[in-house]
Coordinates of C-alpha atoms and ligand atoms in Angstrom, one line a residue:
M6 CA 32.3 8.9 -40.9
R7 CA 33.3 6.9 -44.1
I8 CA 31.7 3.6 -44.5
D9 CA 34.6 1.3 -45.5
R10 CA 32.8 -2.0 -45.3
I11 CA 29.4 -3.5 -44.9
D12 CA 28.8 -7.1 -43.7
L13 CA 25.2 -8.5 -44.1
Y14 CA 23.8 -11.6 -42.6
H15 CA 20.2 -13.0 -43.1
V16 CA 19.4 -15.2 -40.1
A17 CA 16.6 -17.4 -38.8
M18 CA 16.4 -17.5 -35.0
P19 CA 14.4 -20.5 -33.7
L20 CA 11.7 -19.5 -31.2
K21 CA 11.0 -21.5 -27.9
S22 CA 7.4 -21.8 -29.3
P23 CA 5.7 -20.6 -32.6
W24 CA 4.8 -16.9 -32.6
R25 CA 1.0 -16.6 -33.5
T26 CA -0.2 -13.5 -34.9
A27 CA -3.2 -12.2 -37.0
Y28 CA -0.8 -12.8 -40.1
G29 CA 0.1 -16.4 -39.4
E30 CA 2.6 -18.5 -37.4
D31 CA 6.4 -18.2 -37.2
A32 CA 8.6 -21.0 -35.9
A33 CA 11.6 -18.6 -36.2
I34 CA 12.2 -15.0 -36.5
E35 CA 13.9 -14.1 -39.7
S36 CA 16.2 -11.0 -39.3
V37 CA 19.0 -9.3 -41.0
L38 CA 22.0 -8.0 -39.3
C39 CA 24.7 -5.7 -40.7
R40 CA 28.1 -4.7 -39.4
L41 CA 29.3 -1.3 -40.6
T42 CA 33.2 -0.6 -40.4
S43 CA 34.6 2.9 -40.5
G44 CA 38.3 2.8 -40.1
S45 CA 39.2 1.0 -36.9
I46 CA 35.7 1.0 -35.5
D47 CA 32.6 -1.1 -36.3
A48 CA 29.0 -1.4 -35.1
W49 CA 26.0 -3.7 -35.6
G50 CA 22.4 -3.1 -36.6
E51 CA 19.5 -5.4 -37.0
A52 CA 16.1 -5.4 -38.9
A53 CA 13.6 -8.0 -38.4
P54 CA 10.6 -7.7 -40.8
F55 CA 9.8 -11.5 -40.4
A56 CA 9.9 -14.2 -43.0
A57 CA 6.9 -13.2 -45.1
P58 CA 5.7 -9.8 -46.3
C59 CA 2.6 -9.8 -44.0
Y60 CA 3.4 -7.4 -41.1
S61 CA 4.7 -4.9 -43.5
P62 CA 5.4 -5.1 -47.3
E63 CA 9.0 -6.0 -46.4
W64 CA 10.4 -9.5 -45.7
A65 CA 13.8 -10.6 -44.5
G66 CA 15.0 -12.2 -47.8
G67 CA 14.0 -9.2 -49.8
L68 CA 15.6 -6.9 -47.3
F69 CA 18.8 -8.8 -47.6
A70 CA 18.8 -8.5 -51.3
L71 CA 17.9 -4.8 -51.3
C72 CA 20.6 -3.9 -48.8
R73 CA 23.1 -5.8 -50.7
D74 CA 22.3 -4.6 -54.2
W75 CA 21.0 -1.1 -53.5
L76 CA 21.1 0.5 -50.2
G77 CA 24.5 -0.8 -49.3
P78 CA 26.2 0.3 -52.4
A79 CA 24.7 3.8 -52.0
L80 CA 26.3 4.1 -48.7
L81 CA 29.7 2.3 -49.2
G82 CA 32.7 4.6 -49.4
Q83 CA 30.5 7.7 -48.4
D84 CA 31.3 10.1 -45.6
I85 CA 28.0 10.1 -43.6
A86 CA 27.8 13.1 -41.2
S87 CA 24.5 12.3 -39.4
G88 CA 21.6 10.0 -39.2
Q89 CA 19.7 12.7 -41.3
D90 CA 22.5 12.6 -43.9
L91 CA 22.2 8.8 -44.0
Q92 CA 18.4 9.2 -44.6
K93 CA 18.9 11.7 -47.3
R94 CA 21.3 9.4 -49.3
L95 CA 18.6 6.7 -49.0
A96 CA 15.6 9.0 -49.8
M97 CA 15.6 8.2 -53.5
F98 CA 14.6 4.5 -52.8
K99 CA 10.9 4.4 -52.1
G100 CA 9.5 2.9 -48.8
N101 CA 11.6 -0.1 -47.5
L102 CA 11.7 1.4 -44.0
F103 CA 12.9 -1.7 -42.3
A104 CA 15.9 -1.7 -44.7
K105 CA 16.7 1.7 -44.2
S106 CA 16.5 1.3 -40.4
L107 CA 19.1 -1.5 -40.6
F108 CA 21.9 1.0 -41.7
D109 CA 20.4 4.1 -39.8
M110 CA 20.7 2.1 -36.4
A111 CA 24.3 0.7 -37.3
W112 CA 25.2 4.3 -38.1
W113 CA 24.1 5.4 -34.6
G114 CA 26.0 2.5 -33.1
L115 CA 29.1 3.6 -34.9
E116 CA 28.6 7.2 -33.8
A117 CA 28.2 6.1 -30.1
K118 CA 31.4 4.2 -30.3
R119 CA 33.2 7.0 -32.0
K120 CA 32.1 9.5 -29.3
G121 CA 32.7 6.8 -26.6
K122 CA 29.1 7.4 -25.1
P123 CA 26.2 5.2 -24.5
L124 CA 23.7 5.5 -27.4
A125 CA 20.9 6.4 -25.1
Q126 CA 22.9 9.4 -23.7
L127 CA 23.8 10.4 -27.3
I128 CA 20.3 10.7 -28.3
G129 CA 19.2 12.6 -25.3
G130 CA 18.1 9.8 -22.9
E131 CA 19.8 8.0 -20.1
C132 CA 20.9 4.6 -19.0
R133 CA 17.8 4.0 -16.8
L134 CA 15.5 1.1 -16.2
V135 CA 12.7 0.9 -18.8
P136 CA 9.3 -0.5 -17.6
V137 CA 8.0 -3.3 -19.7
G138 CA 4.7 -4.8 -19.9
A139 CA 3.1 -8.3 -20.3
D140 CA 1.4 -9.4 -23.5
F141 CA -1.1 -12.2 -24.0
G142 CA -2.2 -13.6 -27.3
V143 CA -5.2 -15.6 -28.3
M144 CA -5.5 -18.7 -26.0
D145 CA -7.3 -22.0 -26.0
N146 CA -9.7 -20.8 -23.5
L147 CA -10.7 -17.9 -21.1
D148 CA -9.6 -19.9 -18.0
D149 CA -5.9 -20.2 -19.4
L150 CA -5.9 -16.4 -20.1
L151 CA -7.3 -15.4 -16.7
A152 CA -4.6 -17.6 -15.0
A153 CA -2.0 -15.9 -17.1
V154 CA -3.2 -12.4 -16.4
G155 CA -3.4 -13.2 -12.7
K156 CA 0.3 -14.4 -12.7
A157 CA 1.5 -11.2 -14.5
A158 CA -0.5 -9.1 -12.1
E159 CA 1.2 -10.8 -9.2
D160 CA 4.5 -10.2 -11.0
K161 CA 3.6 -6.5 -10.8
F162 CA 3.7 -5.9 -14.5
R163 CA 2.8 -2.3 -15.0
R164 CA 0.4 -3.0 -17.8
I165 CA -1.1 -6.0 -19.5
K166 CA -1.8 -6.1 -23.3
L167 CA -4.4 -8.4 -24.7
K168 CA -4.6 -9.3 -28.3
F169 CA -8.2 -8.6 -29.4
R170 CA -9.7 -10.4 -32.5
P171 CA -13.1 -11.1 -33.9
G172 CA -14.2 -14.2 -31.8
W173 CA -11.7 -13.3 -28.9
D174 CA -12.8 -9.7 -28.2
V175 CA -15.7 -8.2 -26.2
E176 CA -16.5 -11.3 -24.0
M177 CA -12.8 -11.9 -23.4
V178 CA -11.9 -8.4 -22.2
K179 CA -15.1 -8.0 -20.1
A180 CA -14.1 -11.3 -18.3
V181 CA -10.5 -10.0 -17.6
R182 CA -11.8 -6.7 -16.4
K183 CA -14.2 -8.4 -14.1
A184 CA -11.5 -10.6 -12.6
F185 CA -9.0 -7.8 -12.4
P186 CA -10.8 -4.5 -11.9
D187 CA -7.8 -2.4 -10.9
V188 CA -5.1 -3.7 -13.4
T189 CA -3.9 -1.5 -16.2
I190 CA -5.0 -3.2 -19.4
H191 CA -5.1 -2.3 -23.0
V192 CA -6.3 -4.2 -26.1
D193 CA -4.3 -4.6 -29.5
C194 CA -6.4 -5.3 -32.5
N195 CA -3.7 -5.5 -35.1
A196 CA -5.9 -3.6 -37.7
G197 CA -8.5 -6.4 -37.4
Y198 CA -11.6 -4.2 -37.5
K199 CA -13.5 -1.6 -39.7
I200 CA -15.2 1.6 -38.9
A201 CA -18.5 -0.5 -39.2
D202 CA -17.6 -2.3 -36.2
L203 CA -17.8 1.0 -34.1
H204 CA -20.5 -1.0 -31.9
V205 CA -17.6 -3.3 -30.6
F206 CA -15.6 -0.5 -29.5
K207 CA -18.6 1.2 -27.9
E208 CA -19.3 -2.0 -25.9
I209 CA -15.7 -1.9 -24.3
D210 CA -15.7 1.8 -23.8
D211 CA -16.7 1.7 -20.1
L212 CA -14.1 -0.8 -19.1
G213 CA -11.4 1.8 -18.3
L214 CA -8.9 0.4 -20.8
A215 CA -5.7 2.4 -21.0
M216 CA -5.9 2.4 -24.8
I217 CA -7.2 0.4 -28.0
E218 CA -4.2 -0.3 -30.1
Q219 CA -4.6 -0.1 -33.9
P220 CA -8.2 -1.0 -34.1
L221 CA -8.6 -0.3 -38.0
R222 CA -6.5 -0.8 -41.1
Y223 CA -2.9 0.7 -41.1
D224 CA -4.0 3.3 -43.8
D225 CA -7.3 4.3 -42.4
L226 CA -6.3 7.6 -40.5
I227 CA -9.5 9.2 -41.2
D228 CA -11.5 6.3 -39.9
H229 CA -9.2 6.2 -36.8
A230 CA -10.3 9.9 -36.2
T231 CA -13.9 9.1 -36.6
L232 CA -13.6 6.2 -34.0
Q233 CA -11.5 8.4 -31.7
K234 CA -14.3 11.2 -31.6
A235 CA -16.9 8.5 -31.0
I236 CA -15.3 6.9 -27.8
K237 CA -13.5 8.2 -24.7
T238 CA -11.0 5.2 -24.5
P239 CA -7.7 6.5 -26.1
V240 CA -6.9 5.1 -29.5
C241 CA -3.2 4.1 -30.1
L242 CA -1.7 3.9 -33.6
D243 CA 1.0 1.3 -34.3
E244 CA 0.8 -0.2 -37.7
S245 CA -0.2 3.2 -39.2
I246 CA 2.9 4.9 -37.9
T247 CA 5.4 4.5 -40.7
S248 CA 6.7 8.1 -41.1
L249 CA 7.0 11.5 -39.4
E250 CA 4.5 12.7 -42.0
H251 CA 1.9 10.0 -41.0
V252 CA 2.2 11.1 -37.4
R253 CA 1.8 14.7 -38.4
A254 CA -1.4 13.7 -40.2
A255 CA -2.7 11.5 -37.5
L256 CA -2.3 14.3 -34.9
K257 CA -3.9 17.0 -37.1
L258 CA -6.9 14.6 -37.7
G259 CA -7.2 13.7 -34.0
A260 CA -6.8 10.0 -35.1
C261 CA -5.2 8.9 -31.7
K262 CA -4.1 9.9 -28.3
Y263 CA -1.1 7.5 -28.0
I264 CA 1.6 6.4 -30.5
N265 CA 3.6 3.1 -30.5
V266 CA 7.0 3.6 -32.2
K267 CA 8.9 0.6 -33.7
P268 CA 12.1 2.0 -34.8
G269 CA 12.4 -0.7 -37.5
R270 CA 9.0 0.2 -39.0
V271 CA 9.6 4.0 -39.2
G272 CA 13.1 3.8 -40.9
G273 CA 15.4 3.9 -37.8
L274 CA 16.4 5.8 -34.8
T275 CA 16.7 9.1 -36.6
I276 CA 13.0 9.1 -37.7
A277 CA 11.8 7.5 -34.3
R278 CA 13.5 10.3 -32.5
Q279 CA 11.8 13.0 -34.7
I280 CA 8.5 11.3 -34.1
H281 CA 9.1 11.3 -30.2
D282 CA 9.9 15.0 -30.3
L283 CA 6.9 15.9 -32.4
C284 CA 4.6 13.8 -30.1
H285 CA 6.2 15.4 -27.1
A286 CA 5.3 18.8 -28.3
A287 CA 1.9 17.7 -29.2
H288 CA 1.4 16.2 -25.4
I289 CA 0.8 12.7 -27.1
P290 CA 2.6 10.0 -25.0
C291 CA 4.4 7.3 -26.8
W292 CA 5.8 3.8 -26.1
V293 CA 8.4 1.5 -27.9
G294 CA 7.6 -1.7 -29.4
G295 CA 10.1 -4.3 -30.8
M296 CA 9.9 -7.0 -33.6
L297 CA 11.3 -9.9 -31.5
E298 CA 14.8 -9.0 -32.6
S299 CA 17.8 -10.4 -31.0
A300 CA 19.5 -8.4 -28.2
T301 CA 21.3 -6.4 -30.9
G302 CA 18.1 -4.9 -32.4
A303 CA 16.4 -4.8 -28.9
S304 CA 19.4 -2.8 -27.4
Y305 CA 18.5 0.1 -29.9
C306 CA 14.8 -0.2 -29.0
L307 CA 15.8 0.2 -25.3
S308 CA 18.1 3.2 -26.0
L309 CA 15.2 4.9 -27.8
A310 CA 12.8 4.1 -25.0
S311 CA 15.0 6.0 -22.6
L312 CA 13.7 9.3 -24.0
D313 CA 11.4 11.3 -21.9
N314 CA 8.1 11.0 -23.7
F315 CA 8.1 7.1 -23.8
T316 CA 5.9 6.9 -20.8
Y317 CA 3.8 3.8 -21.3
P318 CA 5.6 0.4 -20.5
A319 CA 7.3 -0.9 -23.6
D320 CA 6.8 -4.1 -25.5
I321 CA 10.5 -5.1 -25.2
F322 CA 11.1 -8.6 -23.7
P323 CA 14.0 -10.3 -21.9
S324 CA 15.8 -12.7 -24.2
E325 CA 14.5 -15.8 -22.3
R326 CA 11.1 -15.0 -23.1
F327 CA 11.3 -16.1 -26.7
Y328 CA 14.8 -17.6 -27.3
E329 CA 16.6 -20.7 -25.6
E330 CA 19.7 -18.6 -26.3
D331 CA 19.9 -15.0 -27.8
L332 CA 21.9 -14.8 -31.1
S333 CA 23.5 -11.7 -29.5
D334 CA 25.5 -10.9 -26.4
P335 CA 24.7 -9.7 -23.8
P336 CA 21.3 -11.0 -23.7
L337 CA 18.4 -8.8 -22.3
L338 CA 17.5 -9.6 -18.7
L339 CA 14.6 -8.7 -16.7
A340 CA 15.1 -6.5 -13.8
R341 CA 12.9 -4.8 -11.2
D342 CA 12.4 -1.0 -10.8
K343 CA 12.2 0.8 -7.4
D344 CA 8.7 -0.4 -7.0
G345 CA 9.6 -4.0 -7.7
C346 CA 7.9 -3.9 -11.3
P347 CA 9.4 -5.7 -14.3
A348 CA 11.8 -3.5 -16.2
I349 CA 14.8 -3.8 -18.5
R350 CA 18.0 -1.6 -18.1
V351 CA 19.1 0.5 -21.1
P352 CA 22.6 -0.8 -21.9
E353 CA 25.7 1.3 -21.7
K354 CA 27.0 -0.8 -24.8
L355 CA 24.9 -2.2 -27.5
S356 CA 24.7 -5.9 -27.8
K357 CA 26.2 -7.7 -30.8
P358 CA 26.0 -11.2 -32.4
H359 CA 27.9 -14.0 -30.9
P360 CA 30.2 -15.3 -33.8
D361 CA 29.4 -18.9 -33.4
R362 CA 25.8 -18.4 -33.1
L363 CA 25.8 -16.0 -36.0
Q364 CA 27.4 -18.6 -38.2
K365 CA 25.1 -21.3 -37.1
L366 CA 21.9 -19.4 -37.7
T367 CA 23.0 -17.6 -41.0
R368 CA 21.1 -18.4 -44.2
Q369 CA 23.0 -16.2 -46.5
S370 CA 25.6 -13.5 -46.1
A371 CA 27.4 -10.7 -48.2
T372 CA 30.4 -8.4 -47.9
L373 CA 30.7 -5.1 -49.5
Q374 CA 34.0 -3.4 -49.3
H375 CA 35.1 0.0 -50.5
S376 CA 37.7 -0.5 -53.3
A377 CA 40.1 2.1 -51.8
T378 CA 40.4 0.0 -48.6
V379 CA 41.0 -3.4 -50.3
Ligands
MG195 MG1 0.5 -3.6 -31.9

């Protein structure tokens, strides 16, 4: 499939309310969308590394420039046979996995269109309902959190994730467990602790948590292995998972019993699928997380989540959770699975940006066109 044209858009999508993380507060999600054109077909991809290089070393403004000046020109006019072929052509550029994922996902979108198949089916999954979980960040007080968890439990969410930070940790999760003894709960530390904090994890080891997500720094695989050997609660790696090689190392070290795959963070669907297959063979269950992308990026996350070994409910949200109006159409809608639990259906067709909304939210754009097609 020859890439004849690449259109890039750096957008800022205003959130209903600011997104608070360990890294700061975002009023809008900054994302980059690309449209790849091959002959008469086109497809969209999206990568949302956020506005500042805090979640990862990448950031939306830098990603846009890199894709315009380096990655885009390396692909333009090239005949790209597979996701693996695309990855090989970009391999000379170090790191920059979100940027690579932008083109990798759009290539898969093109391939799905060319073959006339839903993307999920093309990669070995099916257009089924994907169970999704509820997530709660740091709140002003415990009463507010208990009320929110109570509502999510009533809503039959299959699992509840609690952000876990120094100052909002052991007492918080003990209070939630006491109030809701039977609900599936896990905590997400976003790399906020060190192995010297082992006592913190021992204190919550008897609470029957489903997992402890990313307790230590993203590059502390050895310390994660030490922690996993010292506690019975499964450790889940999230920020640490940036490549197939890191997964291989983590499994060999015994650093985790779960893996959270964000297709953007690992360089795209091609690598995310390889990670899925490796973990499947090693009996390590996985789940999919997103980056608050518009429905374009989220529809790729959902397609990935349709694979067999993504067994824990995903961190993928209906559009209305964060946005008054999704940049892309169709938006993601919350559905119910056969047990009445919240789920989102894997789309037959990937979402794409609505032209008017794209124009309104674009900060900068660029077009690269293969000279033979001008
Ligand atoms: Mg996480």
